[in-house]
XYZ file of C-alpha atoms in Angstrom:
143
model
C -27.519 -8.024 -9.749
C -25.816 -10.931 -8.011
C -25.311 -10.713 -4.295
C -22.638 -12.690 -2.540
C -21.800 -13.222 1.076
C -18.446 -12.983 2.762
C -16.662 -13.911 5.960
C -14.942 -10.970 7.645
C -12.932 -10.490 10.818
C -13.599 -7.156 12.530
C -10.964 -5.187 14.430
C -11.507 -2.709 17.243
C -8.775 -0.142 16.610
C -8.594 2.912 18.827
C -8.329 6.054 16.738
C -9.498 4.441 13.483
C -12.072 7.194 13.007
C -9.231 9.767 13.067
C -7.193 7.979 10.380
C -8.452 10.155 7.516
C -7.440 13.317 9.339
C -4.128 11.811 10.523
C -3.112 10.851 6.985
C -4.475 14.128 5.625
C -6.847 12.535 3.133
C -8.715 15.087 1.055
C -12.344 13.959 0.663
C -12.203 15.050 -2.998
C -9.686 12.211 -3.644
C -12.090 9.531 -2.385
C -14.638 7.640 -4.493
C -16.691 6.740 -1.398
C -16.596 7.510 2.332
C -13.792 6.042 4.419
C -14.618 2.630 5.929
C -15.816 3.098 9.500
C -15.344 -0.503 10.619
C -11.852 -1.908 10.009
C -11.930 -5.545 8.951
C -10.166 -8.245 6.982
C -12.213 -10.251 4.500
C -11.336 -13.921 4.870
C -13.403 -15.082 1.899
C -15.738 -13.299 -0.516
C -18.208 -14.819 -2.926
C -20.439 -17.242 -1.041
C -23.463 -17.976 -3.153
C -26.694 -19.493 -1.912
C -27.276 -20.349 1.710
C -24.367 -20.553 4.126
C -24.536 -22.764 7.202
C -22.581 -20.965 9.955
C -21.977 -24.255 11.780
C -19.916 -25.345 8.765
C -17.230 -22.888 9.805
C -16.882 -24.308 13.310
C -16.654 -27.821 11.853
C -13.885 -27.068 9.356
C -11.894 -24.688 11.502
C -12.425 -24.899 15.271
C -9.487 -22.527 15.775
C -11.111 -19.505 14.106
C -10.821 -17.640 17.397
C -7.038 -18.056 17.173
C -6.662 -15.878 14.088
C -3.927 -13.318 14.463
C -2.724 -10.630 12.094
C 0.283 -8.405 11.600
C 0.339 -5.220 9.527
C 3.302 -5.693 7.215
C 3.022 -2.483 5.231
C 0.770 -0.281 3.128
C -0.069 -0.886 -0.525
C -2.832 -0.322 -3.059
C -4.852 -2.246 -5.596
C -5.040 -0.264 -8.817
C -8.102 -0.543 -11.018
C -9.289 1.768 -13.821
C -12.352 2.846 -11.786
C -10.689 3.337 -8.417
C -7.683 2.484 -6.282
C -7.901 0.741 -2.923
C -5.365 1.846 -0.315
C -4.878 -0.852 2.319
C -2.802 -2.144 5.186
C -1.177 -5.386 4.029
C -1.783 -8.098 6.619
C 0.077 -11.294 7.300
C -1.902 -14.161 8.760
C -1.061 -17.775 8.075
C -4.322 -18.889 9.715
C -6.476 -16.485 7.656
C -4.812 -17.620 4.432
C -5.311 -21.278 5.370
C -8.962 -20.632 6.246
C -9.495 -18.876 2.908
C -8.028 -21.898 1.105
C -10.322 -24.290 2.964
C -13.412 -22.208 2.189
C -12.525 -21.734 -1.485
C -11.956 -25.474 -1.868
C -15.039 -26.517 0.132
C -17.778 -24.142 -1.005
C -19.157 -22.684 -4.205
C -17.316 -19.369 -4.383
C -17.699 -16.732 -7.101
C -14.860 -14.249 -6.989
C -13.040 -12.312 -9.720
C -9.843 -12.196 -7.646
C -8.333 -15.705 -7.409
C -5.265 -14.727 -5.349
C -6.119 -14.054 -1.710
C -4.426 -10.939 -0.317
C -5.160 -10.425 3.394
C -5.659 -6.697 3.876
C -7.528 -3.995 5.785
C -8.955 -1.289 3.520
C -8.031 2.278 4.413
C -10.009 3.914 1.619
C -11.249 3.910 -1.969
C -9.600 6.556 -4.128
C -9.914 8.085 -7.552
C -7.327 6.700 -9.998
C -3.782 7.961 -9.330
C -4.683 9.393 -5.895
C -3.840 6.499 -3.529
C -0.073 6.564 -4.018
C 0.487 9.923 -2.341
C -1.279 8.645 0.795
C 0.576 5.323 0.698
C 3.844 7.243 0.950
C 2.554 9.064 4.045
C 1.865 5.870 6.016
C 4.380 3.423 4.549
C 6.271 3.356 7.873
C 3.305 1.675 9.610
C 4.309 -1.973 9.776
C 5.103 -4.806 12.162
C 1.964 -3.989 14.157
C 0.228 -7.010 15.690
C -3.590 -7.125 15.634
C -6.023 -9.445 17.338
C -9.666 -9.467 16.218
């Protein structure tokens, strides 16, 4: 089994632990427990050793990352669906591009989609929850 590293930005969101109950998610619809720590993955697929000082050299403004929830959507795969808050962040997208073009990255998803996972669902189950929270947008987040 290959193991890869990733760079994530964590968010401290009051009430995140109540999200499952708020949306009314039935545990039987999930393929795994709800994520307890909301985050946005900036880049997935680092292989080998990663020098953390590299990040400060290529992007000294990492602390200036900002995000905005622009809506709710889902990735659909045969095994499971991923319900997520779509995020907009020019800086996160630019940082992803720099990392992908500077490091050896192994990732099956070539198009970066900034997002914060709400949950992992059985096929065909995510859509009913997406409709329940589709009004959540234009919310600014700071990591």
